[in-house]
Structure formats: C-alpha cells, structure tokens
Tab-separated table of C-alpha atoms in Angstrom:
chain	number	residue	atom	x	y	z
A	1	UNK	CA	9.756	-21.518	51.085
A	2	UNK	CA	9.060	-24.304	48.752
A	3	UNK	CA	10.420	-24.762	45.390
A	4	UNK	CA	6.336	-24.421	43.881
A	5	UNK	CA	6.137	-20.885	45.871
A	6	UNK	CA	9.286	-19.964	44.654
A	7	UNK	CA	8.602	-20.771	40.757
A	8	UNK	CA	4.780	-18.448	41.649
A	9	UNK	CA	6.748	-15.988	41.991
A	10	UNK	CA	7.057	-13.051	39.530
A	11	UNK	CA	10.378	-11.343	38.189
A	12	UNK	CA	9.979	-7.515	39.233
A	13	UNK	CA	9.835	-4.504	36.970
A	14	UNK	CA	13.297	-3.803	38.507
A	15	UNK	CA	15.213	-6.363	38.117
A	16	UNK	CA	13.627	-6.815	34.618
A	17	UNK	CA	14.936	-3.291	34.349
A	18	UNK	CA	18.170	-3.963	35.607
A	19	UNK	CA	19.074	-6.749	33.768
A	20	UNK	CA	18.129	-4.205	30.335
A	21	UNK	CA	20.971	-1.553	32.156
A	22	UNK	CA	23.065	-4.241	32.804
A	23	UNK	CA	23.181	-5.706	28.933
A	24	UNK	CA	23.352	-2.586	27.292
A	25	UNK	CA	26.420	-1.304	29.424
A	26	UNK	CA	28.599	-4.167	28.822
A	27	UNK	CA	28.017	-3.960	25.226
A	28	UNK	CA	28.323	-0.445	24.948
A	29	UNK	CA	31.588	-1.407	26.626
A	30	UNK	CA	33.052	-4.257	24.637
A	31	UNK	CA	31.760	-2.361	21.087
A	32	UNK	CA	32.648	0.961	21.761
A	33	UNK	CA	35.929	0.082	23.998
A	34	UNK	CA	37.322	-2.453	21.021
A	35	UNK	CA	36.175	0.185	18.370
A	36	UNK	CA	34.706	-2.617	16.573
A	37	UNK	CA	31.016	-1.001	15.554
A	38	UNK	CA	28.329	1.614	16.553
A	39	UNK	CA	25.166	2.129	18.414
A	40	UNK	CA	23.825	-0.320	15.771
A	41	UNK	CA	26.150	-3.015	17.430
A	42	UNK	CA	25.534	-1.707	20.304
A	43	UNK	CA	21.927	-2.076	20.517
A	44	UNK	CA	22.044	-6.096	18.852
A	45	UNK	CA	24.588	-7.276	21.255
A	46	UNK	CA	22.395	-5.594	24.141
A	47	UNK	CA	19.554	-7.593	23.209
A	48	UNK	CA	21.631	-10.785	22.783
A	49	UNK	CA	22.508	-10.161	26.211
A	50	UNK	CA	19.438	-9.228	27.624
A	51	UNK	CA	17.624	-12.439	26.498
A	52	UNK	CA	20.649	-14.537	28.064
A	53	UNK	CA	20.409	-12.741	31.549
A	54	UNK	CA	16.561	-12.775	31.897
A	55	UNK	CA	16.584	-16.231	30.661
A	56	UNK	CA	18.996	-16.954	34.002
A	57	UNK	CA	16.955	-14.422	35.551
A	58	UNK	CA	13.726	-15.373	35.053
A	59	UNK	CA	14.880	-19.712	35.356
A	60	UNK	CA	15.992	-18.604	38.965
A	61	UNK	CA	12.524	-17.023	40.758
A	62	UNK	CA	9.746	-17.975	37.489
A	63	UNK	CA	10.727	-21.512	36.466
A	64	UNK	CA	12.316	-22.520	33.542
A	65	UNK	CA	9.084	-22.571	31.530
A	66	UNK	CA	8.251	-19.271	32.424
A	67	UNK	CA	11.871	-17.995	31.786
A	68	UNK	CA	11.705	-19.747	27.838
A	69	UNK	CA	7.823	-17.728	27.441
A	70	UNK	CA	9.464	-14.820	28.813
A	71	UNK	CA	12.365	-14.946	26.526
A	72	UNK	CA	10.631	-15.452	23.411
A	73	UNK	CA	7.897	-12.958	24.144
A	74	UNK	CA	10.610	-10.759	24.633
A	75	UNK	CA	12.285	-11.917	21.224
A	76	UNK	CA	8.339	-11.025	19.376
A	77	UNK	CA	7.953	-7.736	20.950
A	78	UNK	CA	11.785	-6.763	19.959
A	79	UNK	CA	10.820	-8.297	15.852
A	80	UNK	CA	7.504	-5.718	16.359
A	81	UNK	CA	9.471	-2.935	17.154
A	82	UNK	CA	11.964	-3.735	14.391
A	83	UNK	CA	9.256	-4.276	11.780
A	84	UNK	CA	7.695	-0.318	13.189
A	85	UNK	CA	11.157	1.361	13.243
A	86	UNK	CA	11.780	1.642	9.122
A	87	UNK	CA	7.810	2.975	8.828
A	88	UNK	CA	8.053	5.461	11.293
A	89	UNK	CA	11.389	6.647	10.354
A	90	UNK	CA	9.762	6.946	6.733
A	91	UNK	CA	6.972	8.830	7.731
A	92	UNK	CA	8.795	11.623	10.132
A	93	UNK	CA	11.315	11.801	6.886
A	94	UNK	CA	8.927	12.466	4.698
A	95	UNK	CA	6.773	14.576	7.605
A	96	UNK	CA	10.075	16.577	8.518
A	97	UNK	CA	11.273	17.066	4.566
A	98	UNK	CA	7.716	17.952	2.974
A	99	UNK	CA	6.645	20.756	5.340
A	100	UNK	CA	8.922	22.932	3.968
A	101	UNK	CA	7.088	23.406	0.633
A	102	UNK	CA	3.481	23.186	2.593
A	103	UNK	CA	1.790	26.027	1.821
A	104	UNK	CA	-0.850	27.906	-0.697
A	105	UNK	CA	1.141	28.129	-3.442
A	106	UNK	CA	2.370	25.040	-3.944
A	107	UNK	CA	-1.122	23.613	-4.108
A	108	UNK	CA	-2.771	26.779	-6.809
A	109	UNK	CA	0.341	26.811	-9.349
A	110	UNK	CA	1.360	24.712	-11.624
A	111	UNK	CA	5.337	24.690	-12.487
A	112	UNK	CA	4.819	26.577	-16.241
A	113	UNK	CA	7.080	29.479	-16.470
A	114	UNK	CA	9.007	28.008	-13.744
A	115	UNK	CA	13.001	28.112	-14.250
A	116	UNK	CA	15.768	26.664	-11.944
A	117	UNK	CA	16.656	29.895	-10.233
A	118	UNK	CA	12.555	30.691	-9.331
A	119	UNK	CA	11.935	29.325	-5.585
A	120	UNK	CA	8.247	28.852	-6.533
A	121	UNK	CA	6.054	26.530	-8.623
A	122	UNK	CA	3.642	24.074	-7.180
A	123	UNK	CA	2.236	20.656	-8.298
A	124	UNK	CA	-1.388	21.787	-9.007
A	125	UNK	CA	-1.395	20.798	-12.167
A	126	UNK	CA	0.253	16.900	-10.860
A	127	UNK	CA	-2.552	16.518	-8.211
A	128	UNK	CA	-5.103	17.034	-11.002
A	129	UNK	CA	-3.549	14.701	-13.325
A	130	UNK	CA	-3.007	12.117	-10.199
A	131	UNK	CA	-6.902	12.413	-9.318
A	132	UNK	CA	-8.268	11.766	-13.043
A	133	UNK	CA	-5.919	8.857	-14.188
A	134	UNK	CA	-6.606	7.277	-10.751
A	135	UNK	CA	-9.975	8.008	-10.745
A	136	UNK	CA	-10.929	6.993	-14.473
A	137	UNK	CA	-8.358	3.934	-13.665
A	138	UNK	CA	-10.603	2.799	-10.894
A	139	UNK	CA	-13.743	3.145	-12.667
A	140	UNK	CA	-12.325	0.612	-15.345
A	141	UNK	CA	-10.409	-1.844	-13.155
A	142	UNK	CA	-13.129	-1.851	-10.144
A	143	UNK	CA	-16.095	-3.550	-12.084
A	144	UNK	CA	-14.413	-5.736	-13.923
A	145	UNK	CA	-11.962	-6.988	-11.168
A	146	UNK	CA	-15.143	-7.785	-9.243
A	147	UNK	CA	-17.007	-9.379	-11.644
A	148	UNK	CA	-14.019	-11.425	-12.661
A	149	UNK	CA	-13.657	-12.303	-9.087
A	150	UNK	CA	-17.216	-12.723	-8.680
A	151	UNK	CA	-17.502	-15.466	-11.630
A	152	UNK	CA	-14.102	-17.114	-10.627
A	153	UNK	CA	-15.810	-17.973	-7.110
A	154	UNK	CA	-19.508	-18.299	-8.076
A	155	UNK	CA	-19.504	-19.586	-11.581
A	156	UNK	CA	-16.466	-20.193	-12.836
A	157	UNK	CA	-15.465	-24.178	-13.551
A	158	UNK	CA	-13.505	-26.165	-15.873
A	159	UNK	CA	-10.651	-25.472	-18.229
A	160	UNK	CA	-11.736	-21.665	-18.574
A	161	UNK	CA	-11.807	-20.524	-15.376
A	162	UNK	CA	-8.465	-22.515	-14.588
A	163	UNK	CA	-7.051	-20.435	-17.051
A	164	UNK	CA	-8.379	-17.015	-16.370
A	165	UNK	CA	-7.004	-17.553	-12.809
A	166	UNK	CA	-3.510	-18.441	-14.144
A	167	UNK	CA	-3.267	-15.480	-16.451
A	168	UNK	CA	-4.189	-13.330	-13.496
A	169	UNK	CA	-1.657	-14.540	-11.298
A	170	UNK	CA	0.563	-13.846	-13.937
A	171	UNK	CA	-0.338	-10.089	-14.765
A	172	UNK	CA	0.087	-9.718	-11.255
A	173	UNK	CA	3.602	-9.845	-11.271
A	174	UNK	CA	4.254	-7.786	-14.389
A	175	UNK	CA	6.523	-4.991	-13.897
A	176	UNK	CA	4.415	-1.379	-14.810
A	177	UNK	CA	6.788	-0.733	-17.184
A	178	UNK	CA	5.666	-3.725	-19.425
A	179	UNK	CA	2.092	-2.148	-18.946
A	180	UNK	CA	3.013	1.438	-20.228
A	181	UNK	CA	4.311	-0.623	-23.008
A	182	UNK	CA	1.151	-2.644	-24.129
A	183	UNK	CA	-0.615	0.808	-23.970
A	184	UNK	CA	1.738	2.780	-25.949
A	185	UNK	CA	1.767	0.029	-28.605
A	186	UNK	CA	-1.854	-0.195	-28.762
A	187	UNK	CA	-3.774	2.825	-27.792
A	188	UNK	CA	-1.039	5.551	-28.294
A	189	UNK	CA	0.122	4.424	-31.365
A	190	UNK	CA	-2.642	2.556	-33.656
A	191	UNK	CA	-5.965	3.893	-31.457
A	192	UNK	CA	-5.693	7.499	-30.842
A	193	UNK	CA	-4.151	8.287	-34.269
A	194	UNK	CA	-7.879	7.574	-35.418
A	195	UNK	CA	-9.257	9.867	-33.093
A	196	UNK	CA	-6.215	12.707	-34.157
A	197	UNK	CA	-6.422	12.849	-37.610
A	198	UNK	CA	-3.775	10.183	-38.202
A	199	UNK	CA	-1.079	11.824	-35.432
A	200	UNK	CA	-0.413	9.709	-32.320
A	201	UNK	CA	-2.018	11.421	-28.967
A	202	UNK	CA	-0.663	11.284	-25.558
A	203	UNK	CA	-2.897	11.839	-22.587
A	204	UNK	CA	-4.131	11.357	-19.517
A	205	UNK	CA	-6.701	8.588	-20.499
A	206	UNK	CA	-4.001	6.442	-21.649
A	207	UNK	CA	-1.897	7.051	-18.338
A	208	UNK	CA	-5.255	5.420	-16.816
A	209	UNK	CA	-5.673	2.911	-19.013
A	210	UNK	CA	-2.005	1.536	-18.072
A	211	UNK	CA	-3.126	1.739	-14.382
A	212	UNK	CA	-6.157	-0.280	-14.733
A	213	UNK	CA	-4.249	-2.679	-15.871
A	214	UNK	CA	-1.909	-3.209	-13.033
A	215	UNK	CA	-4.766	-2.256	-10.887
A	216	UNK	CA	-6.914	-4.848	-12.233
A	217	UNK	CA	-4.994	-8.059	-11.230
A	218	UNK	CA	-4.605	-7.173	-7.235
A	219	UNK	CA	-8.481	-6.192	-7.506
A	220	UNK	CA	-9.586	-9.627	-8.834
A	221	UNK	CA	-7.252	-11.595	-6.432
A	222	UNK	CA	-7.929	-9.724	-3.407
A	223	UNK	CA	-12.059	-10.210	-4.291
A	224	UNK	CA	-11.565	-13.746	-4.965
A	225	UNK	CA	-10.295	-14.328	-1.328
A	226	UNK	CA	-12.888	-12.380	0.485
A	227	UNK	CA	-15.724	-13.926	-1.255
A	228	UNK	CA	-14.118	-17.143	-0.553
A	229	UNK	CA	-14.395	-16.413	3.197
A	230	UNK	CA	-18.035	-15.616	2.805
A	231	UNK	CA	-19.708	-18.651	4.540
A	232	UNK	CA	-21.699	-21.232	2.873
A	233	UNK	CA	-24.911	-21.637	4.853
A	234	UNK	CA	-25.323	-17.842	4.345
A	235	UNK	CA	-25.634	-18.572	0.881
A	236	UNK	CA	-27.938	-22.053	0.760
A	237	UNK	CA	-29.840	-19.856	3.094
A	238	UNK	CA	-30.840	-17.281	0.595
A	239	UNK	CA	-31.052	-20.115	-2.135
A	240	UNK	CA	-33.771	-22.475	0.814
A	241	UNK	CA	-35.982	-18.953	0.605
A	242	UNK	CA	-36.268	-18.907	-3.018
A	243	UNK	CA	-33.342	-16.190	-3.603
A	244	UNK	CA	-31.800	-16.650	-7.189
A	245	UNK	CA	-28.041	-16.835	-7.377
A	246	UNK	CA	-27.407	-13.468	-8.775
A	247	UNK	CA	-29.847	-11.774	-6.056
A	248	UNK	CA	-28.178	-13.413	-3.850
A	249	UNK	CA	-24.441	-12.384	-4.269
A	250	UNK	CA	-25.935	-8.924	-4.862
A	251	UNK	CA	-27.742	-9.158	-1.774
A	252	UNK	CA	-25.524	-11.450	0.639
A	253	UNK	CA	-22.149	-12.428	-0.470
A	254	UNK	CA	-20.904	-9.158	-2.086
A	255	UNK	CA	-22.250	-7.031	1.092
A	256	UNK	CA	-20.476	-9.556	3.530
A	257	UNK	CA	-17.385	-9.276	1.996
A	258	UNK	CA	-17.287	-5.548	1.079
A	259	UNK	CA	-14.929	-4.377	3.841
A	260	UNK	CA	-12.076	-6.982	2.883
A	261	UNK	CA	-13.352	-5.531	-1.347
A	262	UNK	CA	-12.698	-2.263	-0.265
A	263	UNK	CA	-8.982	-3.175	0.928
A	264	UNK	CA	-8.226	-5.081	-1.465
A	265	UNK	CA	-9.347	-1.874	-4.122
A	266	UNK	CA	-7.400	0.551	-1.887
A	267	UNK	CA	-3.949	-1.250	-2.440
A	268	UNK	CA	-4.677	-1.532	-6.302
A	269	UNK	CA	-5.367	2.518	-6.065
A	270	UNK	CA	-2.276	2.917	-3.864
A	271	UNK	CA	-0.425	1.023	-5.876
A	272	UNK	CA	-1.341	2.607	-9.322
A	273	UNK	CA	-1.311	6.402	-7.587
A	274	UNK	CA	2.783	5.623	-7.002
A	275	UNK	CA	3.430	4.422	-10.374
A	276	UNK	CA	5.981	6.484	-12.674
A	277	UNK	CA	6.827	4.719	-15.854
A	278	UNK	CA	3.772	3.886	-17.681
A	279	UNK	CA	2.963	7.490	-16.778
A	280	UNK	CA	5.831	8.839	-18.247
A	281	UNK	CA	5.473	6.596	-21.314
A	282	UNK	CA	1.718	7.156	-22.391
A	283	UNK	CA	0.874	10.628	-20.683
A	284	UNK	CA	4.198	12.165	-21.324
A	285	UNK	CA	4.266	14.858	-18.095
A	286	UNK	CA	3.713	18.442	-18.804
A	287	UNK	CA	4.730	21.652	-16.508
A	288	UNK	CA	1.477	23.241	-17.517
A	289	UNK	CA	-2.561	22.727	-16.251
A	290	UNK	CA	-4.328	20.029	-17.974
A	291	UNK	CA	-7.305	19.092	-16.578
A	292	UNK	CA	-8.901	17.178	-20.274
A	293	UNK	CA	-7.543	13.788	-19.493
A	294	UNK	CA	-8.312	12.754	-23.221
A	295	UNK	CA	-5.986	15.326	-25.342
A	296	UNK	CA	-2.657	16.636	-24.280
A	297	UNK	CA	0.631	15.386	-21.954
A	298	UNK	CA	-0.741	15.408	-18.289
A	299	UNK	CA	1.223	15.052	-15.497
A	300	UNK	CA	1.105	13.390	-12.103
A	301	UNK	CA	2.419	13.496	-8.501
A	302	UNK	CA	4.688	10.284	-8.703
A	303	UNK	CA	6.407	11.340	-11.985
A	304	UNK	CA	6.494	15.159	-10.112
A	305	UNK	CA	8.322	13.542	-7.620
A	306	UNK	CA	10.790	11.749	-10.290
A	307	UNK	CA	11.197	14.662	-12.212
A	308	UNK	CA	11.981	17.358	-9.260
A	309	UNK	CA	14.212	14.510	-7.573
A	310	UNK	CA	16.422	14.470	-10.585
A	311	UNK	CA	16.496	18.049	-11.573
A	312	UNK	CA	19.767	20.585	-11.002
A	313	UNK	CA	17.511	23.468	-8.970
A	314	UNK	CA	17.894	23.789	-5.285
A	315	UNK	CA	14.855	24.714	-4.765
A	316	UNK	CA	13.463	21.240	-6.658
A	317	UNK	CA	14.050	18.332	-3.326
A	318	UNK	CA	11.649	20.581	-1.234
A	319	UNK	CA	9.216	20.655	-3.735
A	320	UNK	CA	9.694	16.432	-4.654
A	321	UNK	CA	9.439	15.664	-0.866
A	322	UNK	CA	6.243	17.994	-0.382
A	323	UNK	CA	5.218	16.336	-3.465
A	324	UNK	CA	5.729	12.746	-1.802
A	325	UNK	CA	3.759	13.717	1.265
A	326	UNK	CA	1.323	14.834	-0.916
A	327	UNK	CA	0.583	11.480	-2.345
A	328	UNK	CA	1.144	9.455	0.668
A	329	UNK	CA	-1.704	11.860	2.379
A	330	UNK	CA	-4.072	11.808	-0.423
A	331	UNK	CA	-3.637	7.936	-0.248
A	332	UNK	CA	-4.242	7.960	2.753
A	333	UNK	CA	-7.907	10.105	2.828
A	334	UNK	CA	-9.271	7.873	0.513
A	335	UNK	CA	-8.712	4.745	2.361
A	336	UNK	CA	-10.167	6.125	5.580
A	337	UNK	CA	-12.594	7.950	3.104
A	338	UNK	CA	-13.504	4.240	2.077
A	339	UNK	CA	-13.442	2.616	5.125
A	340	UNK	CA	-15.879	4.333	6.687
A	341	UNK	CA	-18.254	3.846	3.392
A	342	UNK	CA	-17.711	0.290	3.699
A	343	UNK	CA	-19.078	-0.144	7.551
A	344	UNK	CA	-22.128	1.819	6.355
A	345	UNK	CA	-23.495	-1.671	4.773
A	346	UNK	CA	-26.129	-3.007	6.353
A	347	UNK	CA	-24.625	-6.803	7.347
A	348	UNK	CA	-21.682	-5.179	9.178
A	349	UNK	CA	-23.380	-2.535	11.160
C-alpha cells in the first residue's frame, strides 16, 4: 500500500472512540489516584489528552494535515459545547426550581394579606405591572430609537449627527441605576408633584419612563446597523423610478431590514423586562393589584424576584424562582410572538 492510499484513509468511529476511553481513564487515574482535583479535572485533562492521541492517531492513517483539521475541529466543537453547558444548566435550574410554584394561584393572587407563615400568594399583581411598564416603555423607546436610527443612516451629517451618535454610545453603557435616578429627580420629584397637588407620585409610568431610557440606546444602535446592511442599489433603484426618499425608506429600506429591527427591539425589551433598580426607585413595588400605571407604587416580576429572594419565609425561593421562569417565558413569547410578525413583510416572504 502506498503512502497516498494510506493518508485516503479515514480514522474509524472506533478507534476515534477508543482513543476518547483511553484519555479519560488515565486522567481519571492520575486526578483521582493523586487526589489532586475532581471530575472537573478530570474531564480538562481528558480532553488535553484526547487531542494529543488523535493528533498521533489521526498523523498515522489521515496525514498530518488531516490530523491538525481534525484536532482543531475537535478543539471548536469541545468550545461549543462549553459555551451550551452554563445555558442549559440555567434553564433546567430555573425549569426544575420554578415548577414548584406553577399553578392557578400563583398566577390570580396578588401577595396582599400575605404573611411569612402563609404558603400562598402569587405574582398577579407583578406580571401586570411587568406588562404595562414594558409595554408603555416600548411604545416610547420604539419610535424614537428608529427614527433616530433612521436619520443617523439616511440624513444625518456633520457635527450633529457625530454627536448624537457619541451620546448614544454613551447612554448605552449607563448602569440602570443612574436611569432610575434621572427619573426620580425629574419626573418623580418636580413633574408629578404638579399633577398631585404639590405631593411627589410614584407609579408605574415612571418605572417605564426609566426603561425607555435604557431601552432606547440598544434600539437606535441595533437599527443603525441593520439599515446599514440594507443595500444601495435597492435604494437608487426606488430613487431611478421617481420614489422620494422618505417613501422610499418607508417602502424599501425599513421593510428589508425589519427582521434584524425586530431583534434588535427584543433585546432592549428583554433587557428592560429584567431590570430591578430603577423599578424599585420610581415605582416603589407594592404587594397589592395595581393595574393604573399612572397613580400608585406598582410592582414588577424582576423586583418580585428581588424581593422574595431576600425575604425570611420558606415558602418565598419557590415563589422567586417561579417568578424567574415567569419572566424568562414571557420573554420568550414575545420574541417568537415577534418573529413571526416580522417574516409576514412582504420583501422577506
């Protein structure tokens, strides 16, 4: 057999296999039998291993350029699985913790009335709250992120627009905190007092408004990319028919680049549905229903997670970690929810 047949060849699933046993075993050996580490250890070493003996492996029947592609596709697959191990242990924690609480009640009651010794109580009252600051907050920081996006890329020139896109690079690093702040300062404290006969108001609305403020930022960057990718001769085409310019992102641009606008929005409403702090600062919290998102403390599911998470009751982890799952699955609705409204456009059917 000649040395070209030999290097055609193919390492079998078995000795791929075997080489795998083989690595694992001696370092299950040498960890476990020097009592230096765990399975941890156990499993890095094996790997080290592994790549060493199916590199020799490999360089013996593939070639020595097979045996490096092997290797380092090996090496990729290993960082994927490494990158999906901490999500998926996430999710069956919070699967495996939050079913507990999963039932009626915790979705139809609120936690009013609700001492440390009662095994009840539910986070109606947060999911209502969650759903109207979100939702209001999106309805403010949607159109205006777009159109900010939309005159950054279309219009925008000069000093101005330089400077627009530098202050929203910086709000997008601002810690929420700093927007709860600027709220309280200016809406709960020097606004609302109009609108309360001179006494400061917390509510709802002002949990939103703090939202659209750190949604507003991710929104107008994550627009200004997409449209960016929107090709040119899709747009001269529309202007060589006569189109005007405004038609014509109405028309073409904004429609091409909805799917990647509808991501973008998605992580700014993910994002603002986990915040705590500016909630707790503006809105306040409340055990009790409030569904008037302009008068009275208001709660929400992130800061009913906080609050149950730090409070004395046994009964209160089952109901924070029900709470969580909550959250993550209502997140996760709406972005399928908008997904699937986004492919309904007619330039990506």
């Amino acid at each position: 057999m000649t040395p070209d047949n030999i290097r055609s060849q193919r390492l079998s699933l078995g000795a791929n296999l075997g080489v795998a046993v083989a690595a694992l075993a001696i370092a299950a050996i040498v960890v476990l039998g020097l009592d230096i580490g765990g399975w941890v250890l156990v499993v890095v070493l094996g790997l080290a291993l592994y790549l060493a003996g199916i590199l020799f492996a490999a360089g013996r029947v593939e070639g020595k350029r097979a045996a490096r592609d092997r290797m380092w596709k090996t090496l990729i697959y290993s960082a994927c699985i490494l990158a999906v191990l901490p999500l998926a242990s996430v999710v069956w924690t919070l699967i495996s913790k939050g079913f507990e609480r999963l039932d009626a009640t915790f979705f139809t009651t609120s936690m009013n009335n609700i001492g440390a010794r009662d095994a009840g109580g539910g986070a109606y009252h947060a999911i209502v709250g969650t759903l109207e600051q979100v939702g209001i907050a999106t309805l403010l920081a949607v159109p205006l992120g777009v159109m900010g996006a939309v005159y950054l890329v279309e219009y925008g020139r000069g000093r101005f627009a330089l400077t627009v896109r530098f202050f929203v690079d910086v709000m997008t690093g601002i810690p929420s905190i700093v927007a709860g702040l600027f709220i309280l300062s200016f809406w709960v404290l020097i606004v609302s007092p109009i609108f309360n006969d001179g006494r400061p108001q917390y509510s709802g609305f002002a949990a939103a408004l703090a939202l659209a403020v750190l949604m507003l930022p991710t929104i107008v960057r994550s627009t200004e990319e997409m449209l960016r990718l929107v090709p040119g001769p899709l747009r001269e085409g529309s202007y060589a028919l006569g189109v005007p310019q405004w038609k014509t992102i109405l028309k073409i641009v904004l429609p091409t680049a909805l799917p990647g606008i509808v991501t973008g929005v998605m992580l700014a409403i993910a994002r603002a549905a986990g915040e705590t702090a500016p909630v707790l600062l503006v809105a306040g919290g409340a055990s009790a229903i409030n569904v008037n998102p302009f008068s009275g403390n208001q709660m929400s599911l992130s800061l009913f997670v906080f609050q149950q998470a730090g409070d004395a009751s046994k009964y209160a982890p089952a109901r924070a970690w029900t709470a969580a799952l909550t959250l993550v699955a209502l997140v996760l609705v709406l972005t399928i929810a908008a997904k699937l409204l986004a492919r309904r456009n007619q330039l990506t059917r």
